[in-house]
Coordinates of C-alpha atoms in Angstrom, one line a residue:
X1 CA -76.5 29.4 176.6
X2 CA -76.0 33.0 175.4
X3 CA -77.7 36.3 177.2
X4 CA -80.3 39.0 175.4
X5 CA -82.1 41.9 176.3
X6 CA -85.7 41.6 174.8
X7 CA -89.1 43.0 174.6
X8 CA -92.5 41.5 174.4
X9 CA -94.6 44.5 174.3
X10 CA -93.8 48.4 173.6
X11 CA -93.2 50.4 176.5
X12 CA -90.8 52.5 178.6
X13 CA -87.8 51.0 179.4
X14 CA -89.3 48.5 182.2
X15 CA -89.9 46.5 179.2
X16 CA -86.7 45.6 178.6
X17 CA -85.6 42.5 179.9
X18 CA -83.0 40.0 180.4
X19 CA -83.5 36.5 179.0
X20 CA -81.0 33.3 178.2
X21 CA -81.2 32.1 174.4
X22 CA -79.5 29.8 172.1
X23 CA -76.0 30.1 171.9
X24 CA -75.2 31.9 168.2
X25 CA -73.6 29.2 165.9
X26 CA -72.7 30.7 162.9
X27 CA -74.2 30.2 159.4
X28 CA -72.9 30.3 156.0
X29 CA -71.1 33.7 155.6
X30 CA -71.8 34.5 159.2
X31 CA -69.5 35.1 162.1
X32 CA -70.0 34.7 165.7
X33 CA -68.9 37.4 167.9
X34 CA -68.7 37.4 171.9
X35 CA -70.1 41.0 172.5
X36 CA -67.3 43.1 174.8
X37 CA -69.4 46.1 174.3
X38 CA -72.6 47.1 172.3
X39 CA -74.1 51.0 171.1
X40 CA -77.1 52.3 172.5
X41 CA -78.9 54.3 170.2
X42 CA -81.9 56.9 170.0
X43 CA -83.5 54.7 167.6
X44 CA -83.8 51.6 169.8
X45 CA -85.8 53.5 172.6
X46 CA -88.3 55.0 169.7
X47 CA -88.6 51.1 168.5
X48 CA -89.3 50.2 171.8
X49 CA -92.2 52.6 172.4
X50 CA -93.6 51.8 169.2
X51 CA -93.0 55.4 167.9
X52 CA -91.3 54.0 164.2
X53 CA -93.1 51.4 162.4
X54 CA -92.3 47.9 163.3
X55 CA -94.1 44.7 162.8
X56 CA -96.1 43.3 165.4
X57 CA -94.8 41.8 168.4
X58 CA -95.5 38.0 168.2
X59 CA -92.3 36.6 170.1
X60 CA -89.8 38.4 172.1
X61 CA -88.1 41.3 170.1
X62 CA -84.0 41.6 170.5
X63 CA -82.6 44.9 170.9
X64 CA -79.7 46.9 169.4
X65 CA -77.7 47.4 166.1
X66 CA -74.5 48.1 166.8
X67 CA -71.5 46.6 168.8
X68 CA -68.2 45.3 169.5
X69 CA -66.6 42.0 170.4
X70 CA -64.0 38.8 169.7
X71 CA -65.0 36.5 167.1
X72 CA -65.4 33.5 168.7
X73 CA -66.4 31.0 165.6
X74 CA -67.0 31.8 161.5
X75 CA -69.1 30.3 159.3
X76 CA -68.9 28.4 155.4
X77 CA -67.4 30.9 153.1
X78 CA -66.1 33.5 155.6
X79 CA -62.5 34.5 154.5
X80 CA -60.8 37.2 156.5
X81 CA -61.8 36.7 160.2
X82 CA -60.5 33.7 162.6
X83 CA -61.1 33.2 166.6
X84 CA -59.6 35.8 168.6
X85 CA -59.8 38.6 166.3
X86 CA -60.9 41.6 167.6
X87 CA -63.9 43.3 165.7
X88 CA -66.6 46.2 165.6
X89 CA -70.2 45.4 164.1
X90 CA -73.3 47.1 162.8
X91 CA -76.3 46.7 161.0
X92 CA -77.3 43.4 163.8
X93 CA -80.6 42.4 164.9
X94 CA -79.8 42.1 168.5
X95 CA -76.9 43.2 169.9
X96 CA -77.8 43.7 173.4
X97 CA -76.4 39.9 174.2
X98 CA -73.4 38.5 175.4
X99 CA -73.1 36.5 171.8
X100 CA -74.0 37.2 168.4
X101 CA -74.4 36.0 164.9
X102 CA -73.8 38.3 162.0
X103 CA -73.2 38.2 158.6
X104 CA -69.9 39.0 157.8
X105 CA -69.8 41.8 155.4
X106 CA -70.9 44.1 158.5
X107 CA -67.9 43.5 160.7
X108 CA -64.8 45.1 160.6
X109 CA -61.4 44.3 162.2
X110 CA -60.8 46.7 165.3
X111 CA -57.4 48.1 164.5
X112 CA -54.8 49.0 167.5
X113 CA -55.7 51.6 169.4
X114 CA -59.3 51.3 168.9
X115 CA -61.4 49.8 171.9
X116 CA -64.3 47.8 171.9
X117 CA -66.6 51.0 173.4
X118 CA -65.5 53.1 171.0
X119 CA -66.3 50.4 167.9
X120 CA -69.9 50.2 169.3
X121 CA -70.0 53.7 169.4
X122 CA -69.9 54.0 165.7
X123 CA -72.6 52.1 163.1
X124 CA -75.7 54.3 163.4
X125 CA -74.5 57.6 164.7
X126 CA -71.5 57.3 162.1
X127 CA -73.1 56.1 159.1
X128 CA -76.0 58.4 159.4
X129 CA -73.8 61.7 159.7
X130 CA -71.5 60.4 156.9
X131 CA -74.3 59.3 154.5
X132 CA -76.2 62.9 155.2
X133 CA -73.0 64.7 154.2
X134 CA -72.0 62.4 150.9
X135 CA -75.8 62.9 150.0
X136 CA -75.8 66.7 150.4
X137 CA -72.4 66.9 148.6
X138 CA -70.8 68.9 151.7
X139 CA -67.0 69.5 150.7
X140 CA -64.1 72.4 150.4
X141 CA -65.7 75.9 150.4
X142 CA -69.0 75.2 152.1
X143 CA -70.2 76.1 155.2
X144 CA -72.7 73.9 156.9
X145 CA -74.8 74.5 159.5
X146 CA -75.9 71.9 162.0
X147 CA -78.6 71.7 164.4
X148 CA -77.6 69.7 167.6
X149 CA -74.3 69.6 167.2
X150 CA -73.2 68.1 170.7
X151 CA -75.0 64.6 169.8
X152 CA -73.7 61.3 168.8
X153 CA -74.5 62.5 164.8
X154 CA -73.7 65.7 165.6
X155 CA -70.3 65.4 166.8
X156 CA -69.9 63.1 163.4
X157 CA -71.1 65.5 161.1
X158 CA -68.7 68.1 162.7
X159 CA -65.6 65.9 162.1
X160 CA -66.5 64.8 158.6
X161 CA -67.0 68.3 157.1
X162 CA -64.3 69.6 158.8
X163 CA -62.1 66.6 157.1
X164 CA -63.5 67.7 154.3
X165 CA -62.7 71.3 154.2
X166 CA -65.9 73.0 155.0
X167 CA -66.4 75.2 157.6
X168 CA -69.2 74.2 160.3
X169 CA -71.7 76.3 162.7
X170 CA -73.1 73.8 164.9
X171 CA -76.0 75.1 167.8
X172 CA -76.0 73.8 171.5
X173 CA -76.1 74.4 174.8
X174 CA -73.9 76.6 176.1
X175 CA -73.0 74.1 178.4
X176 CA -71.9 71.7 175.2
X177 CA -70.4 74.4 173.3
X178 CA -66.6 73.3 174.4
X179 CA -67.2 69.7 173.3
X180 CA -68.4 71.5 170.0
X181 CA -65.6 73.7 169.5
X182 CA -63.1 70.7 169.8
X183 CA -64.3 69.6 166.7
X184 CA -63.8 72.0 164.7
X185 CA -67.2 73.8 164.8
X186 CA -68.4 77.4 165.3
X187 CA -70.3 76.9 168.6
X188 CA -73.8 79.5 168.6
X189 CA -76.2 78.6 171.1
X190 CA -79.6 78.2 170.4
X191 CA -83.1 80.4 171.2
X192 CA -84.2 83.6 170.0
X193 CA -82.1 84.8 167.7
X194 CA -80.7 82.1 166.0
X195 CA -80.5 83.3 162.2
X196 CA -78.3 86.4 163.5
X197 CA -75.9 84.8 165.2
X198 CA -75.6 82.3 162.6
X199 CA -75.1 85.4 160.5
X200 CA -72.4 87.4 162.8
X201 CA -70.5 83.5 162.7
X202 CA -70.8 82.7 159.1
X203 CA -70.6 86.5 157.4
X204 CA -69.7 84.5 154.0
X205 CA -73.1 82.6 154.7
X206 CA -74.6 79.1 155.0
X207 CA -74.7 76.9 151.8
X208 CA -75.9 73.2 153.8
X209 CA -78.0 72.4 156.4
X210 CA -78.7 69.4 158.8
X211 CA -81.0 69.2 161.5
X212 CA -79.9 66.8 164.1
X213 CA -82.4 68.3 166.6
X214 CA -85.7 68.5 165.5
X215 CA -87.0 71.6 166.4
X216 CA -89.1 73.9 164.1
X217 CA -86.5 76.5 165.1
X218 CA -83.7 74.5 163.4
X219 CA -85.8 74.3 160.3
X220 CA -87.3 77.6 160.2
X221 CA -83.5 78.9 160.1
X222 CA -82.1 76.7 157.9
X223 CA -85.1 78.1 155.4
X224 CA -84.0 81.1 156.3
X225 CA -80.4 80.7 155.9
X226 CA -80.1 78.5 153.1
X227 CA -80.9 79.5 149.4
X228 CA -81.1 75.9 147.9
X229 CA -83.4 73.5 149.8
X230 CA -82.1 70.8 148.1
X231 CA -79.0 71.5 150.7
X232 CA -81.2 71.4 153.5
X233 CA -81.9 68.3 155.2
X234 CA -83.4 66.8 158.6
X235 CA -82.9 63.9 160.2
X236 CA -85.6 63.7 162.9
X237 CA -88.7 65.8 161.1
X238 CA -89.1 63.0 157.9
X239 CA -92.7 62.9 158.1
X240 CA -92.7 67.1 157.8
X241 CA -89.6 67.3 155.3
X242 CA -92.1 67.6 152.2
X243 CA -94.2 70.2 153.1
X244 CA -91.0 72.5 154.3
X245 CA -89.5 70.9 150.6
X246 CA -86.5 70.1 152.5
X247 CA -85.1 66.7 152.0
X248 CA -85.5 63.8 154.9
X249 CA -82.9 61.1 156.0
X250 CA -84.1 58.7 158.6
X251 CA -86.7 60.5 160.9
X252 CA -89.2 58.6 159.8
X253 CA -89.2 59.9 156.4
X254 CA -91.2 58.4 154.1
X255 CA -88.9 57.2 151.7
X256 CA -86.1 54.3 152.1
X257 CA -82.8 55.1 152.2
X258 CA -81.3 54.2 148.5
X259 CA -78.9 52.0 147.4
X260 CA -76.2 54.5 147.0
X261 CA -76.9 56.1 150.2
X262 CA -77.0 52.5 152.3
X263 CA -73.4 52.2 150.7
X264 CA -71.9 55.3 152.5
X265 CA -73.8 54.5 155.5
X266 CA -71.6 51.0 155.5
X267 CA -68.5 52.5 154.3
X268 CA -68.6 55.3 157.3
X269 CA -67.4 52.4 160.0
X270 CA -64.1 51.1 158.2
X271 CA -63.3 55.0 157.1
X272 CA -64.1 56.0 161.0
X273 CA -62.3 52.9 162.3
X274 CA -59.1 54.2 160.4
X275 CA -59.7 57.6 161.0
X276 CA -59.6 56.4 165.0
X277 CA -56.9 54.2 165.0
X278 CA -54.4 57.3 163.8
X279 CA -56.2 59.8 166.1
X280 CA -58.4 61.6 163.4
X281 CA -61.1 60.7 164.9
X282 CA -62.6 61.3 168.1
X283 CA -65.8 59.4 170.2
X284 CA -67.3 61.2 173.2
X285 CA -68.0 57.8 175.1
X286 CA -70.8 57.9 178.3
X287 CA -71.7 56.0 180.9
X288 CA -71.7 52.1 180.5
X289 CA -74.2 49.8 181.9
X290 CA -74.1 45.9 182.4
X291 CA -76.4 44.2 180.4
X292 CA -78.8 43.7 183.0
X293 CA -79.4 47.0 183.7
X294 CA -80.5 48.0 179.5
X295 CA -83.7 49.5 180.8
X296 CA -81.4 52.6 182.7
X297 CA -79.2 52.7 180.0
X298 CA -82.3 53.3 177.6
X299 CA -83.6 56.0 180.4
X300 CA -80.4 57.7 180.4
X301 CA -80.6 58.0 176.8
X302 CA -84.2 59.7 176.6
X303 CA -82.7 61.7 179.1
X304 CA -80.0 63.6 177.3
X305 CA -77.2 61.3 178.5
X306 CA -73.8 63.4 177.3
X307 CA -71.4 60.6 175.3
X308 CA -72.4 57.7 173.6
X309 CA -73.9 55.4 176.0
X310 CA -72.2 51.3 175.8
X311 CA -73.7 48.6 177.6
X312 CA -71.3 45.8 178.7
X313 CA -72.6 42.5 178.0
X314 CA -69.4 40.4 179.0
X315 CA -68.1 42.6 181.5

């Protein structure tokens, strides 16, 4: 028998709970992976509370997208995985289990150098920033500015515009603004005053936008800031990107993510996983938590946690 964290009704974290299933045996073009380490990610607490649409619960609902492991078994048809290898995931239904199976065009080999906590740390938070960027065609001689730029997508969408020779003003805390500067970014703190700062930082001006916080401060500037809205996007605010005529990735926007921009999101782990393994890359990791204890890894999360937060299901 295998391990999972599930839910049978929407909640706060007490909700979550620990239960023993099937052991994964892999299907045709699956693999089975024993989970060293799995992502914990904004989105899983809001599908726990019921805040983004989800069908109704009728049996107990897994947790989790993203995650890391050893293959332990593949399926029919799988070519380019064998026992033992070591690999990062995304994309699962469930990865808050000692064991998973997953089809195996969304697992990638963990190259040396790269740990397990640092492959779960990628798949959402990665693919989001990277797809936001491609999307709003962010390259040499722009300057973007991002809203919450000491978060998991944050910290991506620093590192991927700076790769890409733009120049980036990212807002936080003043407390977070070292972490930010790291990167790469222009660190401005946020509050009254915003657009001027912005300003004094980026004299040339602001050409993109992201908002990776939510507030109506980071949108109201970004109007302000930014002449072409089509440059301007959120990723939190979908359900309000219309009426600002700003465009909306995830956030509960109301349109689905295309087929173009489900692409980049895939092609963000292997580029990251590269990008890692010669130490282009870098993952602010947080606190880890066994797999029993999900329900105060999902608290820390809502909290603010600072790093990506792993749990540990084979620890």
């Amino acid at each position: 028998m295998a391990q999972a964290i599930v839910y049978t009704e929407f909640g706060g974290p007490e909700v979550l709970h620990l239960t023993e299933i099937p052991a994964p045996v892999p299907g045709t073009g699956e693999v089975a992976i024993r989970v060293e380490a799995a992502g914990v990610n904004p989105i899983d607490a809001k599908l726990r509370k019921g805040l983004r649409a989800s069908d109704p619960i009728t049996a107990p609902r897994r947790v989790g997208a993203d995650g890391a492991g050893v293959v332990t078994a593949v399926g029919e048809g799988v070519d380019g995985f064998r026992a033992g290898d070591a690999v990062a995931f995304s994309g699962a239904s469930g990865a808050y289990a000692t064991d998973i199976a997953i089809a195996a065009d969304r697992v990638h080999p963990l190259l040396p150098g790269v740990t397990s906590a640092q492959g779960a740390a990628l798949g959402i938070p990665i693919g989001t920033a990277y797809q936001v960027l491609r999307s709003l065609d962010v390259g040499s001689g722009d300057t973007v500015l991002l809203h919450g730029g000491s978060g998991s997508v944050g910290q991506a969408a620093i590192q991927f515009a700076v790769l890409w020779g733009a120049t980036v003003v990212a807002t936080t805390s003043e407390r977070r603004a070292d972490r930010v500067r790291e990167l790469g970014a222009i660190a401005v703190p946020y509050g009254d005053g915003l657009a001027d700062r912005v300003r004094a930082a980026a004299p040339q001006g602001v050409t993109v936008a992201v908002d990776a916080a939510g507030t109506d401060e980071a949108i109201h500037t970004s109007l302000e800031l930014v002449a072409d809205k089509a440059r301007i996007a959120t990723l939190v605010r979908g359900r309000d990107a219309a009426g600002f005529g700003i465009r909306a990735f995830s956030g509960g926007g109301p349109k689905p993510l295309t087929a173009q921009e489900l692409a980049w999101r895939a092609e963000a782990v292997p580029v990251t996983l590269a990008l890692l393994a010669v130490g282009r890359f870098s993952i602010e990791l947080g606190a880890s938590y066994a797999l029993a204890d999900a329900a105060e890894a999902h608290a820390a999360v809502e909290a603010g946690a600072d790093g990506k937060v792993t749990l540990t299901p084979t620890a």
